Coordinates of C-alpha atoms in Angstrom, one line a residue:
X202 CA -35.0 1.2 -16.0
X203 CA -31.2 1.2 -16.5
X204 CA -29.9 -1.2 -19.1
X205 CA -26.2 -0.5 -18.2
X206 CA -24.4 -3.8 -17.6
X207 CA -21.1 -4.6 -15.9
X208 CA -19.0 -7.6 -15.0
X209 CA -19.3 -8.2 -11.3
X210 CA -19.5 -10.8 -8.5
X211 CA -23.0 -10.9 -6.9
X212 CA -24.3 -12.7 -3.9
X213 CA -27.2 -12.5 -1.4
X214 CA -26.8 -9.5 0.9
X215 CA -24.0 -7.9 -1.1
X216 CA -25.4 -4.4 -0.9
X217 CA -26.1 -4.5 2.8
X218 CA -23.2 -3.2 4.9
X219 CA -22.9 -3.0 8.7
X220 CA -22.8 0.5 10.2
X221 CA -19.9 -0.2 12.5
X222 CA -19.3 1.5 15.9
X223 CA -15.8 2.8 16.3
X224 CA -15.0 1.2 19.6
X225 CA -12.1 2.2 21.9
X226 CA -9.5 -0.3 23.0
X227 CA -8.9 -1.0 26.7
X228 CA -5.6 -2.3 27.9
X229 CA -5.4 -5.1 30.4
X230 CA -1.9 -4.5 31.9
X231 CA -2.0 -7.8 33.8
X232 CA -2.0 -9.6 30.5
X233 CA 0.5 -7.4 28.7
X234 CA 4.0 -8.9 28.6
X235 CA 7.6 -8.0 28.1
X236 CA 8.8 -4.5 27.2
X237 CA 6.6 -1.9 28.8
X238 CA 7.0 0.4 25.8
X239 CA 6.2 -2.3 23.3
X240 CA 4.3 -1.2 20.2
X241 CA 3.1 -4.7 19.5
X242 CA -0.6 -5.1 20.1
X243 CA -2.7 -8.2 20.9
X244 CA -6.4 -7.5 20.6
X245 CA -9.2 -9.7 21.7
X246 CA -12.6 -9.1 20.1
X247 CA -14.7 -9.3 16.9
X248 CA -12.2 -8.6 14.2
X249 CA -14.5 -6.4 12.2
X250 CA -15.1 -4.1 15.2
X251 CA -11.4 -4.3 16.0
X252 CA -10.4 -3.3 12.5
X253 CA -12.8 -0.3 12.8
X254 CA -11.3 0.5 16.2
X255 CA -7.8 0.7 14.5
X256 CA -8.9 2.8 11.6
X257 CA -8.6 6.3 13.1
X258 CA -5.0 5.8 14.4
X259 CA -3.6 3.4 11.8
X260 CA -5.2 4.4 8.4
X261 CA -2.4 4.4 5.8
X262 CA 0.2 3.1 8.3
X263 CA 0.2 -0.6 7.9
X264 CA 2.8 -1.9 5.5
X265 CA 1.7 -5.5 5.4
X266 CA -1.5 -7.4 6.3
X267 CA -1.3 -11.2 6.4
X268 CA -4.6 -13.0 7.0
X269 CA -5.4 -16.7 7.1
X270 CA -9.3 -16.5 7.2
X271 CA -11.6 -19.4 7.6
X272 CA -11.7 -21.3 4.3
X273 CA -15.4 -21.9 4.2
X274 CA -15.1 -25.7 4.3
X275 CA -18.7 -26.0 5.7
X276 CA -18.1 -26.7 9.4
X277 CA -18.9 -23.0 10.3
X278 CA -22.2 -23.1 8.3
X279 CA -23.9 -26.4 9.2
X280 CA -27.1 -24.7 10.4
X281 CA -27.6 -22.8 7.1
X282 CA -29.4 -23.8 3.9
X283 CA -27.2 -25.0 1.1
X284 CA -25.8 -22.0 -0.9
X285 CA -26.2 -19.3 1.7
X286 CA -22.8 -20.1 3.3
X287 CA -21.0 -18.7 0.2
X288 CA -22.9 -15.4 0.5
X289 CA -22.1 -15.2 4.2
X290 CA -18.4 -15.9 3.6
X291 CA -18.2 -13.3 0.8
X292 CA -19.9 -10.6 3.0
X293 CA -17.7 -11.5 5.9
X294 CA -14.6 -11.1 3.8
X295 CA -15.7 -8.0 1.9
X296 CA -16.5 -6.0 5.0
X297 CA -13.1 -6.7 6.5
X298 CA -11.2 -6.2 3.3
X299 CA -12.6 -2.8 2.8
X300 CA -11.3 -1.6 6.2
X301 CA -8.0 -3.4 5.7
X302 CA -7.5 -1.6 2.4
X303 CA -7.9 1.8 4.2
X304 CA -5.3 0.7 6.8
X305 CA -2.7 -0.2 4.2
X306 CA 0.1 2.2 3.5
X307 CA 0.1 4.1 0.2
X308 CA 3.8 3.3 0.1
X309 CA 3.3 0.0 -1.6
X310 CA 1.4 -1.6 1.3
X311 CA 0.8 -5.3 0.7
X312 CA -2.1 -7.6 1.5
X313 CA -1.4 -11.4 1.7
X314 CA -4.3 -13.8 2.0
X315 CA -3.9 -17.5 2.6
X316 CA -6.7 -19.6 1.0
X317 CA -7.4 -23.0 -0.5
X318 CA -9.4 -24.3 -3.4
X319 CA -12.8 -23.9 -1.8
X320 CA -13.0 -20.1 -2.2
X321 CA -9.9 -19.1 -4.1
X322 CA -11.6 -18.1 -7.3
X323 CA -14.4 -16.3 -5.5
X324 CA -11.9 -14.5 -3.4
X325 CA -9.8 -13.4 -6.4
X326 CA -12.9 -11.9 -8.1
X327 CA -14.0 -10.3 -4.8
X328 CA -10.5 -8.7 -4.3
X329 CA -10.5 -7.5 -7.8
X330 CA -13.9 -5.9 -7.2
X331 CA -12.9 -4.3 -3.9
X332 CA -9.4 -3.2 -4.8
X333 CA -9.2 -3.2 -8.6
X334 CA -7.6 -5.8 -10.9
X335 CA -4.6 -3.5 -11.4
X336 CA -3.8 -4.0 -7.7
X337 CA -3.2 -7.7 -8.1
X338 CA 0.4 -8.8 -7.8
X339 CA 0.6 -12.6 -7.6
X340 CA -1.0 -15.8 -6.7
X341 CA 1.6 -17.7 -4.6
X342 CA 1.5 -21.4 -4.2
X343 CA 2.6 -22.8 -0.9
X344 CA 3.6 -26.5 -1.1
X345 CA 2.9 -27.6 2.4
X346 CA 4.7 -30.9 2.1
X347 CA 1.9 -32.9 3.7
X348 CA 1.3 -36.6 3.6
X349 CA 0.9 -37.8 0.0
X350 CA 0.7 -41.5 1.0
X351 CA -3.1 -41.8 0.9
X352 CA -5.9 -43.1 -1.3
X353 CA -7.3 -39.8 -2.6
X354 CA -7.9 -39.7 -6.3
X355 CA -6.1 -36.4 -6.5
X356 CA -3.6 -35.8 -3.7
X357 CA -3.7 -32.1 -2.7
X358 CA -0.8 -30.7 -0.8
X359 CA -0.7 -27.0 -1.6
X360 CA -2.6 -23.8 -0.7
X361 CA -2.5 -20.3 -2.2
X362 CA -1.5 -16.9 -1.0
X363 CA -3.1 -14.0 -2.9
X364 CA -1.0 -10.9 -3.0
X365 CA -2.4 -7.4 -3.6
X366 CA -0.7 -4.0 -3.3
X367 CA -2.3 -0.7 -2.4
X368 CA -0.5 0.9 -5.4
X369 CA -0.3 -2.0 -7.7
X370 CA 3.5 -2.1 -7.1
X371 CA 5.7 -3.8 -4.6
X372 CA 9.2 -3.0 -3.2
X373 CA 12.0 -5.2 -4.4
X374 CA 11.9 -8.3 -2.2
X375 CA 15.1 -8.7 -0.2
X376 CA 14.7 -12.4 0.4
X377 CA 16.1 -15.4 -1.6
X378 CA 14.3 -18.6 -2.4
X379 CA 15.7 -21.0 0.3
X380 CA 15.9 -23.8 -2.4
X381 CA 18.5 -22.0 -4.4
X382 CA 21.9 -23.8 -4.5
X383 CA 24.7 -22.0 -2.7
X384 CA 26.6 -21.9 -6.0
X385 CA 23.8 -19.8 -7.6
X386 CA 25.1 -16.7 -9.4
X387 CA 22.3 -14.8 -7.6
X388 CA 24.4 -14.7 -4.5
X389 CA 27.2 -13.0 -6.3
X390 CA 27.8 -9.4 -5.7
X391 CA 27.9 -9.0 -9.5
X392 CA 26.7 -10.8 -12.5
X393 CA 29.0 -11.1 -15.6
X394 CA 27.7 -11.9 -19.1
X395 CA 29.3 -11.6 -22.6
X396 CA 27.5 -9.1 -24.8
X397 CA 28.4 -10.8 -28.0
X398 CA 25.2 -12.1 -29.6
X399 CA 25.4 -13.1 -33.3
X400 CA 22.4 -14.1 -35.3
X401 CA 20.0 -12.9 -38.0
X402 CA 18.5 -10.3 -35.7
X403 CA 21.9 -9.1 -34.5
X404 CA 24.0 -8.4 -37.6
X405 CA 27.7 -7.4 -37.1
X406 CA 28.2 -3.7 -36.2
X407 CA 31.3 -1.8 -35.2
X408 CA 31.9 0.0 -31.9
X409 CA 35.1 2.0 -31.2
X410 CA 36.6 1.2 -27.8
X411 CA 38.7 4.2 -26.8
X412 CA 41.9 4.1 -24.9
X413 CA 41.1 3.9 -21.2
X414 CA 38.4 1.2 -21.6
X415 CA 38.3 -1.0 -18.5
X416 CA 39.8 -4.5 -18.4
X417 CA 39.4 -7.3 -15.9
X418 CA 43.2 -7.7 -15.6
X419 CA 46.1 -5.4 -15.0
X420 CA 48.7 -6.0 -17.7
X421 CA 48.8 -7.9 -21.0
X422 CA 48.8 -8.1 -24.8
X423 CA 45.9 -9.7 -26.7
X424 CA 46.5 -10.5 -30.4
X425 CA 43.6 -9.8 -32.6
X426 CA 44.2 -13.1 -34.4
X427 CA 43.5 -15.0 -31.1
X428 CA 40.0 -13.6 -30.7
X429 CA 37.1 -14.9 -32.7
X430 CA 34.3 -12.7 -31.3
X431 CA 34.4 -9.8 -31.4
X432 CA 36.6 -9.1 -34.4
X433 CA 39.2 -6.5 -33.6
X434 CA 41.0 -4.2 -36.1
X435 CA 44.2 -4.2 -34.0
X436 CA 46.0 -5.9 -31.2
X437 CA 44.9 -4.9 -27.7
X438 CA 47.6 -3.5 -25.3
X439 CA 46.5 -3.4 -21.6
X440 CA 48.2 -1.5 -18.8
X441 CA 47.0 -0.6 -15.3
X442 CA 43.7 -2.4 -15.9
X443 CA 42.9 -0.3 -19.0
X444 CA 43.1 -0.4 -22.7
X445 CA 46.1 1.6 -23.8
X446 CA 45.3 1.9 -27.5
X447 CA 41.9 2.5 -29.3
X448 CA 40.5 -0.5 -31.2
X449 CA 37.3 -1.1 -33.2
X450 CA 35.3 -4.2 -32.2
X451 CA 32.9 -5.7 -34.7
X452 CA 30.3 -8.4 -33.9
X453 CA 26.6 -8.9 -33.2
X454 CA 25.7 -7.2 -29.9
X455 CA 23.1 -7.9 -27.2
X456 CA 23.6 -4.5 -25.5
X457 CA 25.2 -2.2 -28.0
X458 CA 23.3 0.9 -27.0
X459 CA 24.2 0.4 -23.3
X460 CA 27.8 -0.2 -24.2
X461 CA 27.9 3.1 -26.1
X462 CA 26.2 4.9 -23.3
X463 CA 28.9 3.5 -20.9
X464 CA 31.7 4.8 -23.3
X465 CA 30.0 8.2 -23.6
X466 CA 29.7 8.4 -19.8
X467 CA 33.5 8.2 -19.4
X468 CA 33.4 4.6 -18.4
X469 CA 31.1 5.3 -15.4
X470 CA 28.3 2.9 -14.6
X471 CA 25.0 3.2 -16.5
X472 CA 21.6 1.7 -15.9
X473 CA 20.3 -1.1 -18.0
X474 CA 16.6 -1.7 -18.8
X475 CA 16.1 -3.2 -15.4
X476 CA 17.7 -0.2 -13.6
X477 CA 20.7 -2.3 -12.7
X478 CA 24.1 -0.5 -12.6
X479 CA 26.2 -1.8 -15.4
X480 CA 29.8 -1.5 -16.5
X481 CA 31.8 -3.2 -19.2
X482 CA 35.2 -4.9 -19.2
X483 CA 37.5 -6.6 -21.6
X484 CA 38.6 -10.1 -20.3
X485 CA 41.9 -11.9 -20.8
X486 CA 40.3 -13.8 -23.7
X487 CA 39.4 -10.6 -25.5
X488 CA 35.7 -11.0 -24.8
X489 CA 33.7 -8.0 -23.7
X490 CA 31.5 -8.6 -20.6
X491 CA 28.7 -6.6 -19.0
X492 CA 29.2 -6.5 -15.3
X493 CA 25.9 -5.9 -13.4
X494 CA 26.2 -4.9 -9.8
X495 CA 23.5 -6.4 -7.6
X496 CA 21.8 -4.3 -5.1
X497 CA 22.2 -5.6 -1.5
X498 CA 18.4 -5.5 -1.0
X499 CA 17.7 -7.2 -4.3
X500 CA 16.5 -10.8 -3.7
X501 CA 15.1 -13.7 -5.6
X502 CA 11.4 -14.5 -4.9
X503 CA 9.6 -17.3 -6.7
X504 CA 5.9 -17.9 -6.8
X505 CA 6.1 -21.5 -5.6
X506 CA 7.0 -21.6 -1.9
X507 CA 8.8 -24.8 -0.7
X508 CA 11.0 -25.7 2.2
X509 CA 9.5 -23.7 5.0
X510 CA 8.5 -26.5 7.3
X511 CA 5.1 -28.1 7.9
X512 CA 2.1 -27.7 10.0
X513 CA 3.0 -31.0 11.7
X514 CA 6.3 -29.6 12.8
X515 CA 4.7 -26.4 14.1
X516 CA 2.0 -28.5 15.9
X517 CA 4.8 -30.5 17.6
X518 CA 6.7 -27.3 18.6
X519 CA 3.5 -25.8 20.1
X520 CA 2.7 -29.1 22.0
X521 CA 6.1 -28.8 23.7
X522 CA 4.9 -25.4 25.1
X523 CA 1.7 -27.1 26.2
X524 CA -0.4 -25.7 23.4
X525 CA -2.9 -27.6 21.2
X526 CA -3.6 -26.1 17.8
X527 CA -4.7 -28.1 14.7
X528 CA -3.2 -26.3 11.7
X529 CA -0.6 -23.7 12.6
X530 CA 1.2 -22.1 9.7
X531 CA 5.0 -22.6 9.7
X532 CA 6.6 -19.6 11.3
X533 CA 9.4 -19.7 8.8
X534 CA 6.9 -19.3 5.9
X535 CA 5.3 -16.2 7.5
X536 CA 8.6 -14.8 8.5
X537 CA 9.8 -15.2 4.9
X538 CA 6.8 -13.4 3.5
X539 CA 7.0 -10.5 6.0
X540 CA 10.7 -10.0 5.3
X541 CA 10.0 -10.0 1.6
X542 CA 7.3 -7.3 1.7
X543 CA 8.3 -5.1 4.6
X544 CA 11.1 -2.9 5.9
X545 CA 12.8 -3.0 9.2
X546 CA 10.5 -0.6 11.0
X547 CA 7.2 -1.5 9.4
X548 CA 3.9 -2.5 11.0
X549 CA 2.4 -5.9 10.2
X550 CA -1.3 -6.7 10.9
X551 CA -3.0 -10.1 11.2
X552 CA -6.8 -9.8 11.9
X553 CA -7.3 -13.6 12.0
X554 CA -4.5 -14.3 14.4
X555 CA -5.2 -18.0 15.1
X556 CA -2.2 -19.5 16.9
X557 CA -0.3 -16.2 16.8
X558 CA 2.2 -17.3 14.1
X559 CA 2.4 -13.7 12.6
X560 CA 3.5 -12.3 16.0
X561 CA 6.0 -15.1 16.4
X562 CA 7.4 -14.4 12.9
X563 CA 7.8 -10.7 13.6
X564 CA 9.7 -11.4 16.9
X565 CA 11.8 -13.9 15.1
X566 CA 12.7 -11.5 12.3
X567 CA 13.5 -8.8 14.9
X568 CA 15.9 -11.1 16.7
X569 CA 17.6 -12.6 13.6
X570 CA 17.8 -9.4 11.5
X571 CA 18.1 -6.8 14.3
X572 CA 15.0 -5.0 13.0
X573 CA 12.2 -3.2 14.8
X574 CA 9.1 -4.5 13.0
X575 CA 5.8 -4.2 15.0
X576 CA 2.8 -6.6 14.9
X577 CA -0.9 -6.1 15.6
X578 CA -2.8 -9.4 16.2
X579 CA -6.6 -9.6 16.4
X580 CA -8.4 -12.8 17.6
X581 CA -12.1 -13.3 18.3
X582 CA -12.0 -16.4 20.5
X583 CA -11.0 -15.6 24.1
X584 CA -10.0 -19.2 24.7
X585 CA -7.6 -19.1 21.8
X586 CA -6.1 -15.8 23.0
X587 CA -5.6 -17.1 26.6
X588 CA -4.5 -20.7 25.9
X589 CA -2.7 -20.4 22.6
X590 CA -1.5 -16.9 21.6
X591 CA -0.4 -15.5 24.9
X592 CA 1.6 -18.5 26.1
X593 CA 3.1 -18.8 22.6
X594 CA 4.3 -15.2 22.5
X595 CA 5.5 -15.4 26.1
X596 CA 7.6 -18.5 25.2
X597 CA 9.1 -16.7 22.2
X598 CA 9.9 -13.6 24.2
X599 CA 11.5 -15.3 27.2
X600 CA 12.6 -18.5 25.5
X601 CA 11.5 -22.1 26.0
X602 CA 14.0 -24.8 26.4
X603 CA 11.7 -27.8 25.7
X604 CA 10.5 -26.2 22.5
X605 CA 14.1 -25.2 21.5
X606 CA 13.1 -21.6 21.3
X607 CA 15.9 -19.1 22.3
X608 CA 14.8 -15.9 24.0
X609 CA 13.8 -13.3 21.4
X610 CA 13.1 -10.4 23.6
X611 CA 10.4 -7.8 22.9
X612 CA 6.9 -7.7 24.3
X613 CA 3.2 -7.0 23.6
X614 CA 0.4 -5.0 25.0
X615 CA -3.0 -6.8 25.5
X616 CA -6.2 -5.0 24.6
X617 CA -9.9 -5.9 24.4
X618 CA -12.7 -4.0 22.8
X619 CA -14.7 -1.7 25.0
X620 CA -18.5 -2.5 25.2
X621 CA -20.8 -0.5 23.1
X622 CA -21.0 3.2 24.1
X623 CA -24.8 3.2 24.0
X624 CA -27.2 0.7 25.6
X625 CA -31.0 0.6 25.8
X626 CA -32.4 1.4 29.2
X627 CA -35.5 -0.3 30.8
X628 CA -37.8 1.9 28.7
X629 CA -36.1 1.2 25.4
X630 CA -34.2 4.5 25.2
X631 CA -30.5 4.6 24.1
X632 CA -28.4 5.9 26.9
X633 CA -24.7 6.1 27.7
X634 CA -23.4 2.7 28.9
X635 CA -22.9 2.7 32.6
X636 CA -19.6 0.8 32.1
X637 CA -18.1 3.9 30.7
X638 CA -16.1 6.2 33.0
X639 CA -15.2 9.8 32.2
X640 CA -12.0 8.9 30.4
X641 CA -13.6 6.1 28.3
X642 CA -16.4 8.5 27.3
X643 CA -14.0 11.2 26.3
X644 CA -11.9 8.8 24.2
X645 CA -15.0 7.3 22.6
X646 CA -16.5 10.7 21.7
X647 CA -13.2 11.7 20.2
X648 CA -13.4 8.7 17.8
X649 CA -17.0 9.4 16.9
X650 CA -16.3 13.1 16.2
X651 CA -13.1 12.4 14.4
X652 CA -10.7 14.0 16.9
X653 CA -7.5 12.6 18.2
X654 CA -7.7 11.7 21.9
X655 CA -4.9 13.6 23.7
X656 CA -6.2 14.9 27.1
X657 CA -4.3 17.9 28.4
X658 CA -2.8 17.8 31.9
X659 CA -3.4 21.5 32.4
X660 CA -6.7 22.4 30.6
X661 CA -9.7 20.4 31.9
X662 CA -11.7 21.3 28.8
X663 CA -9.1 19.9 26.3
X664 CA -9.6 16.2 25.6
X665 CA -8.2 16.1 22.1
X666 CA -7.7 17.9 18.8
X667 CA -8.6 17.6 15.1
X668 CA -6.3 20.4 13.9
X669 CA -3.8 22.7 15.6
X670 CA -6.6 25.1 16.6
X671 CA -9.7 22.8 16.9
X672 CA -10.3 21.0 20.2
X673 CA -12.9 18.9 21.9
X674 CA -14.3 18.7 25.5
X675 CA -16.5 15.9 26.7
X676 CA -18.6 15.9 29.9
X677 CA -21.7 14.3 31.2
X678 CA -22.6 17.4 33.1
X679 CA -24.9 20.2 32.2
X680 CA -23.2 23.5 31.4
X681 CA -24.7 26.8 32.5
X682 CA -24.0 30.2 30.9
X683 CA -21.3 31.2 33.4
X684 CA -19.4 28.0 32.8
X685 CA -19.5 28.4 29.1
X686 CA -18.3 32.0 29.4
X687 CA -15.3 30.9 31.4
X688 CA -14.5 28.2 29.0
X689 CA -14.9 30.5 26.0
X690 CA -12.5 33.0 27.5
X691 CA -9.9 30.3 28.2
X692 CA -10.2 28.9 24.6
X693 CA -9.6 32.4 23.2
X694 CA -10.3 33.8 19.8
X695 CA -7.6 31.8 17.9
X696 CA -9.0 28.4 18.8
X697 CA -12.4 26.6 18.5
X698 CA -13.8 24.1 20.9
X699 CA -16.5 21.4 20.3
X700 CA -18.3 20.7 23.6
X701 CA -20.1 17.4 24.0
X702 CA -22.3 17.5 27.1
X703 CA -25.6 16.3 28.6
X704 CA -27.3 19.6 28.4
X705 CA -26.5 23.3 28.2
X706 CA -28.1 26.7 28.9
X707 CA -27.6 29.0 25.9
X708 CA -30.1 31.7 26.3
X709 CA -28.5 35.1 25.5
X710 CA -25.1 33.4 24.9
X711 CA -22.7 34.6 22.2
X712 CA -19.6 32.5 22.1
X713 CA -18.4 32.1 18.5
X714 CA -15.5 29.9 19.4
X715 CA -17.8 27.2 21.0
X716 CA -19.9 24.6 19.3
X717 CA -22.2 22.5 21.6
X718 CA -23.7 19.1 20.9
X719 CA -25.8 16.9 23.2
X720 CA -24.8 13.4 24.0
X721 CA -26.0 10.8 23.1
X722 CA -28.1 12.6 20.5
X723 CA -25.1 13.9 18.5
X724 CA -24.0 10.3 17.7
X725 CA -27.2 8.4 17.9
X726 CA -27.5 7.8 14.2
X727 CA -23.8 7.5 13.3
X728 CA -23.7 3.7 13.6
X729 CA -25.3 0.5 14.9
X730 CA -25.2 0.1 18.7
X731 CA -24.8 -2.8 21.0
X732 CA -23.7 -5.2 18.2
X733 CA -20.8 -7.4 19.4
X734 CA -20.6 -10.2 16.9
X735 CA -20.0 -9.7 13.2
X736 CA -18.4 -13.1 12.7
X737 CA -20.7 -14.9 10.3
X738 CA -24.0 -13.1 9.7
X739 CA -25.9 -12.8 6.4
X740 CA -26.2 -9.0 6.0
X741 CA -29.8 -8.8 4.9
X742 CA -31.6 -7.4 7.9
X743 CA -30.3 -6.0 11.1
X744 CA -31.0 -8.3 14.1
X745 CA -31.3 -5.4 16.6
X746 CA -33.6 -2.5 16.5
X747 CA -31.5 0.6 16.1
X748 CA -31.8 4.2 17.3
X749 CA -35.2 5.7 17.3
X750 CA -35.6 7.0 20.8
X751 CA -33.2 9.0 23.0
X752 CA -32.9 9.9 26.6
X753 CA -33.2 13.7 26.6
X754 CA -36.2 15.8 25.8
X755 CA -34.6 18.6 23.7
X756 CA -34.7 17.9 20.0
X757 CA -31.8 20.3 19.3
X758 CA -28.7 18.2 18.7
X759 CA -26.1 20.9 17.9
X760 CA -25.8 24.6 18.5
X761 CA -23.3 27.2 17.4
X762 CA -23.0 30.0 20.0

């Protein structure tokens, strides 16, 4: 028995994980809206299955994931024994976070999770367990400016937003705290500070300022007796914005090494410890100032978020569109977060879409900043999709006078999850779902076999590829020797083809460029089948009997010819 111990979060059902089916997504063009070529996606379906459906095409491509999951306040768990709801919530979150992590970009992809006090600390430990503590960036506090005029013993009007990064690093936020005064020096193109710093830890030292040292004014004469700090050994003569005679300055310095690097660099900008471009100038008073040039993208982001509106204001705006939703997050808050952590062409995912605020925020950013960010929204409840998200996004895209929303432009494509590829027949055998047509089957098999679905317009046997020379062909037919021979000749010796079919005749065949597998046998044990709801289930035992029987008699699943 192992005696090795480790620090970890444990709960009932922790070690049971669902074996997810990688479903395909089906577009409903009647519900898609706006630009025909829009890359924005609205997906209806269980969000765990939807995340799995995205994994093949979007792994490593999502720059920012914002989620506002259920806070486990008890209403979703009324039928369960006390205590089990926490295990269910942790399993629900863990399973989704693991896929989200794979979707995030390795280029400082960021995960933002809204949460309140009920599960904050469990969630923090869970995220540390899934991602690693070194990936934690910050715990933001959102002051939601709610009603404080009540009788509660402790009036709570804040929530949290946990921030994790795929790399443990983030890009420099380009946003400014909206509460900064307009006079803040942070809005200046440059920051100027004296580098004189006298004290016990900064004893006076001398630095030679050569002729040509920059000045902040064009012409003048500074008498050494008029300057207290630094102490000069000679008067300063300035012409054409430069020191005309060398002088020695003696004082305590805050940035002596950087000043000397600037001098040695022929008065060209040098980088300080924060990688800011820095130059030095003599002012009219004889002071020496460091001038730090601020990057255009460099912002000022603080951990307490205020001044972004309230849920009441958002609820009122939605009501003017004819939408009822209890606690919509302020669109300006989500827009601010997205702008802070993403670039102008990045993809943002929200797998708990709710009222669709994330989609609204992306459209708003694109309009206001002339960017091309894309969103992917996932929502389980069909009623919420139809009566909240779709009308809201439509109002934002085309404009809505009553809600004071200007036309933002853009669009979205509406998708829903395909049903399970396999269903049990009347005899309890797993068979291909009759709802699948040939195209759906080919796309689904590509996902299961890790191929990219890209059907050729000229080669009937080419449904997709995994490399430049490896292809896949999917058919429900039975292939005879002569058919295989023709296909093999067309594929040629420089390519290989995986054939997924109902049955095949291989006696005497010798086709080294073909590999044949039978469906559904080839995928039977790859995942759980016919599971449509992973919303809140305690992962201890599967509720549906999984593959045991199949619909063909041959026990051979794969054959290399």
